[in-house]
Coordinates of C-alpha atoms in Angstrom, one line a residue:
M1 CA 60.5 -100.3 57.5
P2 CA 57.8 -97.7 58.5
D3 CA 58.7 -94.1 57.5
E4 CA 59.2 -91.4 60.2
A5 CA 55.7 -90.1 60.0
E6 CA 54.3 -93.7 60.3
D7 CA 56.5 -94.4 63.3
E8 CA 55.3 -91.2 65.0
W9 CA 51.7 -92.5 65.1
S10 CA 52.7 -96.1 66.0
T11 CA 54.0 -95.1 69.4
R12 CA 52.3 -93.6 72.4
D13 CA 54.9 -90.9 72.8
R14 CA 54.3 -87.4 71.3
A15 CA 56.6 -85.9 68.8
G16 CA 59.6 -83.9 70.0
D17 CA 57.7 -80.6 69.7
G18 CA 55.1 -81.9 72.2
A19 CA 52.2 -81.0 69.8
P20 CA 48.9 -82.9 70.7
R21 CA 48.1 -85.6 68.2
V22 CA 44.6 -86.0 66.9
I23 CA 43.3 -89.0 64.9
V24 CA 40.2 -88.5 62.8
I25 CA 38.0 -91.4 61.6
G26 CA 36.5 -90.5 58.2
A27 CA 37.6 -88.1 55.4
G28 CA 34.1 -86.7 54.8
V29 CA 33.6 -82.9 55.0
A30 CA 33.3 -83.1 58.8
G31 CA 36.5 -85.2 59.2
M32 CA 38.6 -83.0 56.9
S33 CA 37.2 -79.9 58.6
T34 CA 38.3 -81.3 62.0
G35 CA 41.8 -82.0 60.5
C36 CA 42.1 -78.5 59.0
Y37 CA 41.3 -76.7 62.2
A38 CA 43.5 -79.1 64.3
Q39 CA 46.4 -78.2 62.0
M40 CA 45.6 -74.5 62.2
N41 CA 45.8 -74.8 66.0
G42 CA 49.2 -76.3 66.3
M43 CA 48.1 -80.0 66.6
R44 CA 49.3 -82.9 64.5
S45 CA 46.4 -84.7 62.9
R46 CA 45.9 -87.8 60.7
I47 CA 42.7 -89.0 59.0
F48 CA 41.9 -92.6 58.2
E49 CA 39.3 -93.2 55.5
K50 CA 38.0 -96.6 54.3
H51 CA 37.2 -95.4 50.7
V52 CA 39.6 -94.2 48.0
L53 CA 38.2 -90.7 47.8
P54 CA 37.5 -87.9 50.3
G55 CA 34.1 -86.5 50.9
G56 CA 31.9 -89.4 52.1
C57 CA 28.5 -88.7 50.5
C58 CA 29.9 -85.4 49.1
T59 CA 31.4 -87.3 46.2
A60 CA 31.2 -88.2 42.5
W61 CA 32.2 -91.1 40.3
S62 CA 32.7 -91.5 36.5
R63 CA 32.1 -93.7 33.5
D64 CA 33.1 -93.1 29.9
G65 CA 34.1 -89.5 30.5
Y66 CA 30.9 -88.5 32.4
V67 CA 31.2 -87.3 36.0
F68 CA 28.2 -88.3 38.2
D69 CA 28.0 -85.7 40.9
Y70 CA 26.1 -87.2 43.8
C71 CA 25.6 -84.7 46.6
I72 CA 25.3 -81.0 46.3
E73 CA 22.0 -79.5 45.0
W74 CA 22.6 -76.1 46.7
L75 CA 25.3 -75.1 49.1
I76 CA 24.7 -72.6 51.9
G77 CA 27.5 -70.1 52.1
T78 CA 28.4 -69.4 48.5
A79 CA 28.0 -65.6 48.9
A80 CA 30.6 -63.5 50.7
G81 CA 29.9 -61.7 54.0
N82 CA 28.4 -64.3 56.2
E83 CA 29.6 -66.9 58.7
A84 CA 28.9 -69.9 56.5
N85 CA 31.0 -68.4 53.7
Q86 CA 33.8 -67.7 56.2
V87 CA 33.9 -71.4 57.2
W88 CA 34.2 -72.4 53.5
R89 CA 37.0 -69.8 53.0
E90 CA 38.9 -71.1 56.0
L91 CA 38.6 -74.6 54.5
G92 CA 39.6 -73.6 51.0
A93 CA 36.4 -75.2 49.7
L94 CA 35.6 -72.5 47.1
D95 CA 39.2 -71.6 46.2
G96 CA 39.4 -70.5 42.5
K97 CA 35.8 -71.5 41.7
T98 CA 32.9 -69.8 40.0
I99 CA 29.5 -70.2 41.5
T100 CA 26.3 -71.0 39.5
N101 CA 23.1 -69.4 40.8
F102 CA 19.7 -70.1 39.5
E103 CA 16.7 -67.8 39.5
M104 CA 14.4 -70.6 40.6
F105 CA 14.7 -73.2 43.4
N106 CA 12.7 -76.0 41.7
Q107 CA 9.8 -76.6 39.3
V108 CA 7.0 -79.0 39.9
V109 CA 5.0 -80.6 37.1
D110 CA 1.9 -82.8 37.6
E111 CA 0.6 -85.7 35.5
T112 CA -1.3 -83.4 33.2
G113 CA 1.6 -81.1 32.4
R114 CA 0.6 -78.2 34.7
S115 CA 3.6 -76.7 36.3
V116 CA 4.6 -74.3 39.1
T117 CA 8.0 -72.6 39.3
F118 CA 9.3 -71.7 42.7
Y119 CA 11.3 -68.5 41.9
N120 CA 13.7 -67.2 44.6
D121 CA 12.4 -63.7 44.0
P122 CA 9.3 -63.2 46.2
D123 CA 7.7 -60.6 43.9
R124 CA 8.1 -62.8 40.8
L125 CA 7.0 -65.9 42.8
E126 CA 3.9 -64.1 44.0
R127 CA 2.8 -62.9 40.5
H128 CA 3.4 -66.4 39.1
L129 CA 1.4 -68.2 41.9
L130 CA -1.5 -65.7 41.6
E131 CA -1.8 -66.3 37.9
L132 CA -2.0 -70.0 38.6
S133 CA -4.6 -69.8 41.4
P134 CA -6.2 -66.4 42.2
A135 CA -8.5 -68.3 44.6
D136 CA -5.4 -68.9 46.8
A137 CA -4.4 -65.3 47.0
R138 CA -4.4 -65.1 50.8
L139 CA -2.1 -68.1 51.3
I140 CA 0.1 -67.1 48.4
R141 CA 0.6 -63.5 49.8
S142 CA 1.2 -64.9 53.2
F143 CA 4.0 -67.2 52.0
C144 CA 5.7 -64.5 49.9
R145 CA 5.4 -62.0 52.7
D146 CA 7.2 -64.4 55.0
L147 CA 9.9 -65.0 52.3
R148 CA 10.5 -61.3 52.1
R149 CA 11.0 -61.2 55.9
F150 CA 13.5 -64.0 55.8
I151 CA 15.4 -62.3 53.0
D152 CA 16.0 -59.4 55.4
I153 CA 17.4 -61.7 58.1
E154 CA 21.0 -63.0 58.2
L155 CA 21.4 -65.9 60.6
Y156 CA 24.3 -68.3 60.0
P157 CA 25.7 -69.2 63.4
F158 CA 28.4 -71.5 62.3
L159 CA 31.6 -70.0 63.8
T160 CA 31.5 -70.7 67.5
A161 CA 30.5 -73.8 69.4
P162 CA 27.3 -73.1 71.4
A163 CA 28.8 -73.7 74.8
L164 CA 31.7 -71.3 74.0
R165 CA 29.9 -68.3 72.7
T166 CA 30.9 -65.1 74.3
V167 CA 28.4 -62.6 75.8
R168 CA 28.9 -60.4 72.8
E169 CA 28.2 -63.3 70.4
R170 CA 25.1 -64.3 72.4
A171 CA 23.9 -60.7 72.4
A172 CA 24.4 -60.4 68.6
L173 CA 22.5 -63.6 68.1
L174 CA 19.6 -62.3 70.2
R175 CA 19.6 -59.0 68.3
T176 CA 18.9 -61.1 65.1
V177 CA 16.5 -63.6 66.6
L178 CA 14.3 -61.5 69.0
P179 CA 12.8 -59.1 66.5
A180 CA 11.8 -62.0 64.3
F181 CA 10.9 -64.4 67.1
R182 CA 7.3 -64.7 66.3
L183 CA 8.2 -65.3 62.6
F184 CA 10.6 -68.1 63.6
W185 CA 8.2 -69.6 66.1
R186 CA 5.2 -69.6 63.7
T187 CA 7.1 -70.9 60.7
A188 CA 8.9 -73.6 62.7
S189 CA 5.6 -74.8 64.3
T190 CA 3.6 -74.9 61.1
P191 CA 4.1 -78.2 59.2
M192 CA 4.4 -77.7 55.4
H193 CA 1.9 -80.4 54.7
A194 CA -0.7 -78.6 56.9
F195 CA 0.0 -75.3 55.2
A196 CA -0.1 -76.9 51.7
D197 CA -3.4 -78.7 52.4
R198 CA -5.1 -75.3 52.7
F199 CA -4.6 -74.5 49.0
Q200 CA -7.6 -74.9 46.8
D201 CA -5.6 -75.5 43.7
P202 CA -4.7 -79.3 43.6
L203 CA -1.3 -78.6 42.0
L204 CA -0.3 -76.1 44.6
R205 CA -1.3 -78.5 47.4
R206 CA 1.2 -81.0 46.1
A207 CA 3.8 -78.7 44.7
F208 CA 4.6 -76.8 47.9
R209 CA 5.5 -80.1 49.6
N210 CA 8.1 -80.6 46.8
I211 CA 10.0 -77.3 46.9
F212 CA 12.9 -79.4 48.2
F213 CA 12.6 -81.7 45.1
Q214 CA 10.7 -84.4 47.1
D215 CA 8.6 -84.2 50.2
P216 CA 10.9 -84.7 53.3
E217 CA 7.7 -85.2 55.3
G218 CA 7.5 -83.5 58.7
F219 CA 9.4 -80.3 57.7
P220 CA 7.8 -77.0 58.8
L221 CA 7.7 -73.9 56.7
L222 CA 10.9 -72.4 58.2
P223 CA 13.6 -74.4 56.2
Y224 CA 11.9 -73.7 52.9
L225 CA 11.8 -70.0 53.5
F226 CA 15.3 -69.9 54.9
N227 CA 16.8 -71.7 51.9
M228 CA 14.9 -69.8 49.3
A229 CA 16.0 -66.6 51.0
G230 CA 19.6 -67.8 50.8
A231 CA 19.1 -68.6 47.1
H232 CA 17.7 -65.1 46.6
H233 CA 21.0 -63.6 48.0
N234 CA 23.1 -66.0 45.8
N235 CA 24.1 -67.7 49.1
A236 CA 22.8 -71.1 48.1
G237 CA 24.6 -71.6 44.8
F238 CA 26.4 -74.5 43.1
P239 CA 30.2 -74.4 43.3
Q240 CA 32.3 -75.2 40.2
G241 CA 33.5 -78.8 40.5
G242 CA 30.5 -79.9 42.4
S243 CA 30.5 -82.3 45.3
L244 CA 33.8 -84.0 44.8
G245 CA 35.3 -80.7 43.8
L246 CA 34.4 -79.3 47.2
S247 CA 35.9 -82.3 48.9
R248 CA 39.1 -82.2 46.9
S249 CA 39.5 -78.5 47.7
I250 CA 39.2 -79.2 51.4
E251 CA 41.6 -82.2 51.0
E252 CA 44.1 -79.9 49.3
R253 CA 43.7 -77.3 52.1
Y254 CA 44.2 -80.0 54.8
T255 CA 47.4 -81.5 53.2
S256 CA 48.8 -78.0 52.6
L257 CA 48.5 -77.4 56.4
G258 CA 50.6 -80.5 57.0
G259 CA 47.8 -83.1 57.5
R260 CA 47.8 -86.6 56.2
I261 CA 45.0 -88.8 54.9
S262 CA 45.3 -92.6 54.7
Y263 CA 42.9 -94.1 52.2
R264 CA 41.8 -97.7 52.1
A265 CA 42.2 -97.7 55.9
R266 CA 39.1 -99.1 57.6
V267 CA 39.1 -98.5 61.3
E268 CA 38.0 -101.6 63.2
R269 CA 37.8 -100.3 66.7
I270 CA 38.8 -97.4 69.0
L271 CA 41.4 -98.3 71.6
V272 CA 40.3 -97.3 75.1
E273 CA 42.4 -97.6 78.3
E274 CA 41.1 -96.6 81.7
G275 CA 38.2 -94.6 80.3
R276 CA 40.3 -92.7 77.7
A277 CA 40.5 -93.1 73.9
V278 CA 44.2 -93.6 73.1
G279 CA 44.1 -94.6 69.4
I280 CA 42.6 -96.9 66.8
E281 CA 43.1 -100.3 65.3
L282 CA 42.6 -100.9 61.6
R283 CA 41.1 -104.0 60.0
N284 CA 44.6 -105.2 59.1
G285 CA 45.5 -105.1 62.8
R286 CA 47.8 -102.1 62.7
R287 CA 47.4 -99.7 65.7
Y288 CA 47.9 -95.9 65.8
Y289 CA 47.9 -93.8 68.9
A290 CA 46.9 -90.2 69.6
D291 CA 46.0 -87.8 72.5
H292 CA 42.5 -87.4 71.1
V293 CA 40.3 -89.4 68.7
V294 CA 37.5 -87.9 66.7
S295 CA 34.9 -90.1 64.9
A296 CA 33.4 -88.3 61.9
C297 CA 31.8 -91.4 60.5
D298 CA 28.4 -93.1 60.9
G299 CA 27.0 -92.6 64.3
H300 CA 25.7 -96.1 64.9
T301 CA 28.9 -97.6 63.7
T302 CA 30.8 -95.4 66.1
I303 CA 28.7 -96.1 69.2
H304 CA 27.9 -99.8 68.8
G305 CA 30.8 -100.9 66.5
L306 CA 34.0 -99.0 67.1
L307 CA 33.2 -98.5 70.8
E308 CA 31.1 -101.7 71.3
G309 CA 28.3 -99.8 73.0
R310 CA 30.3 -99.2 76.2
F311 CA 29.9 -95.4 76.4
T312 CA 26.3 -94.3 76.3
G313 CA 23.9 -92.3 78.3
P314 CA 20.2 -91.2 78.2
R315 CA 20.7 -89.0 75.1
I316 CA 22.7 -91.6 73.1
D317 CA 20.3 -94.4 74.1
K318 CA 17.4 -92.4 73.0
L319 CA 18.9 -91.7 69.6
Y320 CA 20.5 -95.1 68.9
D321 CA 18.3 -97.5 70.7
E322 CA 14.9 -95.9 70.0
L323 CA 14.8 -93.1 67.5
L324 CA 17.1 -94.7 65.0
H325 CA 14.6 -97.5 64.4
R326 CA 11.5 -95.3 64.5
P327 CA 10.0 -94.8 61.0
G328 CA 10.5 -91.3 59.7
T329 CA 13.4 -90.3 62.0
L330 CA 16.1 -90.6 59.4
F331 CA 16.3 -88.6 56.2
P332 CA 15.3 -91.0 53.4
A333 CA 17.7 -92.9 51.2
V334 CA 17.6 -92.2 47.4
V335 CA 18.0 -94.0 44.1
S336 CA 20.1 -92.1 41.7
A337 CA 20.1 -92.7 37.9
F338 CA 22.7 -90.7 36.0
V339 CA 22.0 -90.4 32.2
G340 CA 24.7 -89.7 29.7
I341 CA 23.3 -88.1 26.5
R342 CA 24.8 -87.2 23.1
G343 CA 24.3 -83.6 22.2
E344 CA 22.9 -80.6 24.1
L345 CA 19.5 -80.4 25.8
G346 CA 18.9 -76.8 24.6
P347 CA 18.5 -73.5 26.6
G348 CA 15.6 -72.3 28.6
R349 CA 14.9 -75.5 30.5
P350 CA 14.6 -75.6 34.3
H351 CA 17.7 -76.9 35.9
S352 CA 15.6 -79.0 38.3
T353 CA 12.1 -80.4 38.0
T354 CA 10.0 -82.6 40.2
Y355 CA 7.5 -84.7 38.2
L356 CA 4.5 -85.9 40.1
L357 CA 3.7 -89.4 38.8
A358 CA 0.5 -91.2 37.9
P359 CA 0.0 -94.4 39.9
E360 CA 1.0 -96.6 37.0
D361 CA 4.3 -94.8 36.6
A362 CA 5.1 -94.7 40.3
A363 CA 4.5 -98.5 40.5
R364 CA 7.4 -99.0 38.1
L365 CA 10.0 -97.5 40.4
P366 CA 11.4 -100.2 42.6
G367 CA 11.3 -99.4 46.3
A368 CA 9.8 -95.9 45.8
L369 CA 8.5 -94.1 48.8
Q370 CA 6.7 -91.3 47.0
S371 CA 5.0 -90.9 43.6
S372 CA 7.5 -88.5 42.1
V373 CA 10.8 -88.4 40.4
V374 CA 13.3 -85.5 40.2
V375 CA 15.1 -84.6 37.0
Q376 CA 18.1 -82.3 37.2
L377 CA 20.1 -81.1 34.2
R378 CA 23.5 -81.5 35.8
S379 CA 25.4 -80.1 32.7
D380 CA 23.8 -76.7 33.6
Y381 CA 25.3 -76.8 37.1
S382 CA 29.0 -76.8 36.3
D383 CA 31.5 -77.5 33.5
G384 CA 33.3 -80.8 33.3
F385 CA 30.4 -83.1 34.1
A386 CA 30.1 -84.4 30.6
P387 CA 32.4 -84.9 27.6
P388 CA 32.4 -82.1 25.0
G389 CA 29.1 -82.1 23.0
R390 CA 27.3 -84.3 25.6
S391 CA 25.0 -83.7 28.5
V392 CA 24.4 -85.5 31.8
V393 CA 21.0 -85.7 33.7
H394 CA 20.5 -86.8 37.3
C395 CA 17.2 -88.5 38.1
T396 CA 16.4 -89.4 41.8
Y397 CA 13.6 -90.6 44.0
F398 CA 13.3 -91.4 47.7
S399 CA 13.5 -95.1 48.2
D400 CA 13.3 -97.8 50.9
F401 CA 16.8 -98.9 52.1
G402 CA 15.5 -102.2 53.4
Y403 CA 14.1 -103.2 50.0
W404 CA 17.5 -102.8 48.3
K405 CA 19.5 -104.2 51.2
E406 CA 17.4 -107.5 51.3
L407 CA 17.4 -107.7 47.5
R408 CA 21.1 -107.4 47.1
A409 CA 21.8 -109.9 49.9
A410 CA 19.3 -112.5 48.6
D411 CA 19.7 -112.3 44.8
R412 CA 22.3 -110.3 43.1
K413 CA 20.9 -111.1 39.7
E414 CA 17.5 -109.8 40.7
Y415 CA 19.1 -106.8 42.3
R416 CA 20.8 -105.9 39.0
E417 CA 17.5 -106.5 37.2
K418 CA 15.8 -103.9 39.5
K419 CA 18.5 -101.4 38.7
R420 CA 17.9 -102.2 35.0
Q421 CA 14.2 -101.5 35.6
V422 CA 15.1 -98.1 37.0
A423 CA 17.2 -97.4 33.9
D424 CA 14.4 -98.5 31.6
F425 CA 11.9 -96.3 33.4
V426 CA 14.3 -93.3 33.2
R427 CA 15.0 -93.8 29.5
G428 CA 11.3 -94.0 28.7
F429 CA 10.3 -91.1 31.0
L430 CA 12.9 -88.7 29.6
E431 CA 11.8 -89.5 26.1
R432 CA 8.3 -88.5 27.0
Q433 CA 9.5 -85.2 28.6
L434 CA 12.2 -84.4 26.1
P435 CA 11.0 -86.0 22.8
G436 CA 14.0 -87.4 20.7
V437 CA 16.3 -87.7 23.7
G438 CA 15.8 -91.4 24.1
E439 CA 17.8 -92.4 21.0
R440 CA 20.7 -90.1 22.2
I441 CA 21.1 -91.8 25.6
E442 CA 24.5 -93.5 25.7
L443 CA 24.3 -95.0 29.2
V444 CA 22.4 -95.0 32.5
D445 CA 24.3 -95.6 35.7
V446 CA 22.1 -96.5 38.7
A447 CA 23.1 -96.2 42.4
S448 CA 20.8 -97.7 45.0
P449 CA 20.6 -97.0 48.8
A450 CA 22.6 -100.2 49.2
T451 CA 25.3 -98.5 47.2
T452 CA 25.3 -95.5 49.5
R453 CA 25.7 -97.8 52.5
R454 CA 28.5 -99.8 51.0
Y455 CA 30.7 -96.8 50.1
T456 CA 29.9 -94.4 52.9
G457 CA 28.8 -96.6 55.8
N458 CA 25.8 -94.3 56.4
H459 CA 23.1 -96.1 58.4
D460 CA 20.2 -97.3 56.2
G461 CA 21.9 -95.4 53.3
S462 CA 20.5 -92.1 54.7
I463 CA 22.2 -89.2 52.9
L464 CA 21.5 -86.6 55.7
A465 CA 21.3 -88.7 58.9
W466 CA 18.7 -87.5 61.4
K467 CA 15.8 -85.6 59.9
A468 CA 15.8 -82.0 60.9
F469 CA 13.0 -80.5 63.0
S470 CA 12.4 -83.8 64.7
E471 CA 12.9 -85.1 68.2
A472 CA 16.3 -86.4 67.1
D473 CA 17.2 -82.8 66.1
D474 CA 16.5 -81.6 69.6
I475 CA 18.7 -84.3 71.2
A476 CA 21.5 -83.8 68.7
A477 CA 21.6 -80.1 69.5
K478 CA 22.2 -81.1 73.2
L479 CA 25.0 -83.4 72.1
V480 CA 26.8 -80.4 70.5
G481 CA 25.9 -77.8 73.2
K482 CA 25.6 -79.5 76.5
D483 CA 27.7 -82.6 76.0
R484 CA 30.4 -80.8 73.9
M485 CA 30.3 -83.6 71.4
R486 CA 31.7 -86.1 73.9
L487 CA 30.3 -89.4 75.1
P488 CA 29.6 -90.2 78.8
G489 CA 32.5 -91.8 80.6
L490 CA 35.0 -91.5 77.7
R491 CA 37.8 -89.0 77.8
G492 CA 40.0 -88.1 74.8
F493 CA 37.2 -88.6 72.3
S494 CA 34.7 -86.5 70.3
M495 CA 32.2 -87.1 67.5
A496 CA 31.8 -84.8 64.5
G497 CA 29.6 -84.7 61.5
Q498 CA 25.9 -85.0 60.6
W499 CA 25.2 -87.6 63.4
V500 CA 25.7 -84.9 66.0
G501 CA 25.4 -81.7 64.0
M502 CA 22.5 -82.7 61.7
G503 CA 22.5 -82.8 58.0
G504 CA 23.8 -80.3 55.5
L505 CA 27.4 -79.7 54.4
I506 CA 27.8 -76.4 56.2
R507 CA 26.6 -78.0 59.4
A508 CA 29.1 -80.9 58.9
A509 CA 31.9 -78.4 58.3
S510 CA 31.0 -76.4 61.4
T511 CA 31.1 -79.5 63.6
G512 CA 34.8 -79.9 62.7
R513 CA 35.4 -76.3 63.8
F514 CA 33.4 -76.9 67.0
V515 CA 35.3 -80.1 68.0
V516 CA 38.6 -78.3 67.8
Q517 CA 37.3 -75.3 69.7
Y518 CA 36.2 -77.5 72.5
L519 CA 39.6 -79.3 72.4
C520 CA 41.5 -76.0 72.5
D521 CA 39.3 -75.0 75.5
E522 CA 40.2 -78.2 77.3
L523 CA 43.9 -77.7 76.6
G524 CA 43.8 -74.1 77.8
R525 CA 44.9 -72.7 74.5
G526 CA 43.2 -70.0 72.3
F527 CA 41.4 -71.1 69.1
T528 CA 42.6 -69.6 65.8
A529 CA 41.5 -69.9 62.2
S530 CA 42.9 -68.5 59.0
E531 CA 41.5 -68.2 55.5
S532 CA 43.0 -70.2 52.7
R533 CA 45.2 -68.3 50.3
G534 CA 44.5 -70.6 47.3
T535 CA 44.0 -68.7 44.1
E536 CA 44.6 -71.2 41.3
P537 CA 41.5 -71.3 39.1
W538 CA 39.6 -74.5 39.4
H539 CA 39.6 -77.0 36.5
P540 CA 38.1 -80.5 36.2
G541 CA 41.5 -82.0 36.3
K542 CA 41.5 -81.2 40.0
L543 CA 39.0 -84.0 40.6
G544 CA 41.7 -86.5 40.1
R545 CA 41.2 -90.1 39.1
L546 CA 37.5 -91.1 39.7
P547 CA 36.4 -94.7 40.4
Q548 CA 33.5 -96.6 38.9
L549 CA 31.2 -97.8 41.7
D550 CA 30.1 -100.9 39.8
K551 CA 31.0 -102.7 36.7
W552 CA 27.4 -102.8 35.6
S553 CA 25.6 -99.9 33.8
M554 CA 22.9 -99.8 31.2
R555 CA 24.3 -98.8 27.9
G556 CA 22.5 -97.2 25.0
D557 CA 21.8 -100.6 23.6
T558 CA 19.7 -102.4 26.2
R559 CA 21.0 -105.8 24.9
T560 CA 24.5 -105.1 26.3

């Protein structure tokens, strides 16, 4: 017999208290954020998630005591006193946690061993760059001058949905933007590759493109300056517990508010009657009903799968029938290789380094899109990622989803062989960079873009959906502002997450807040939010039981 809570969702009738019921598809950061704010505003909510863990791409998995943290490299909103941080406090995301801040954003090393370090402090960065290339003094001073100006600007508009901002909120936003309008316009209209190509020094020409670890291609100067300025203020740090730790904390906040997550519950379709979403049907045939349905999962799956392409319009058609298939519109997929190592790696090493590869090295990386690999010393980011006396390193590179998808579908043995090829490369490469480490490697665990697609459902394995500062970015902004995150001709339904709010965890979290604000406005009730009161210190045990994504991994002995 179904329990009382189950029966409440199996009928079309509301509970006795008359509270609106909200079903959320997907327990990623956006989905759980939606659930939290729904609960804060007197609604009953329930989240259905196909995986066994919360977080979507904001996740981790384990093997032999190592924790492989997949998502966060820096998190906007880790310092107090700004709107991004307020969202995280409301969601309990940082409860009881320490924050690790680094003095540098990234280091870039070329094939000869020359390196450039992108310090977050503009004065130190300027001195360092001038020492490397006095001939590029004008460009160096220009970049660092802009960084200083961004440091003086605080712009984190994540609290109120665009269409609901009050006159006072709009005026406050204008007071921040107008004095710096020319700065925003110039840095948003100057492509990084065009700026970098003006350097005389060949290392700087390549290194500036890789401040964000690898070249996202098409980004202007603005996001680099914005994020480095955030890091300068310790507002782009790394939270204790990492990616899954963030997700677990939001999950704990959601359930403490009375919400419920059903795992291993794959939604097959959204039930629609007379132009209104009324519930969902799971793959096992069970149906659940609600007054409002929010999809916080993959956009293409939502539009053309769960809703069978019945509710579209010019903006949706542009995104999902044209731009989705245009090269360079989606943020690239990645190959991740996690390396478990006996012993410590020693102090004084950069936490993150992009190595620019010689052609012969780049050719050894299956499906690689660029001639570079990123090496991050994840043991330096947070405690609990490696067993005592051991270290974990995360190596990544942008990779072609189609390559891995076709390989896995056509020949599983060859697919595993290519993953082994990645592991072999990483083992040899780390030995060259850190002599003696090769013999201490205990295992290498490789996740391909096909792995990302399998476990998160993200289209083409993209980790951040639409690429920012693109045509898709402009259209997605209109979905949030003008369309209020709704689809044409469909009532009782909203979308949340990176497919409407663009990539980045704070953007995903804010879309959950926006959805509930729009819903409250529709219902004629005021929106409210409260901060979490959680104070228990974070500890690795809060991650819970972690799965292994695959049975295969490359052990220290390549014969096993």
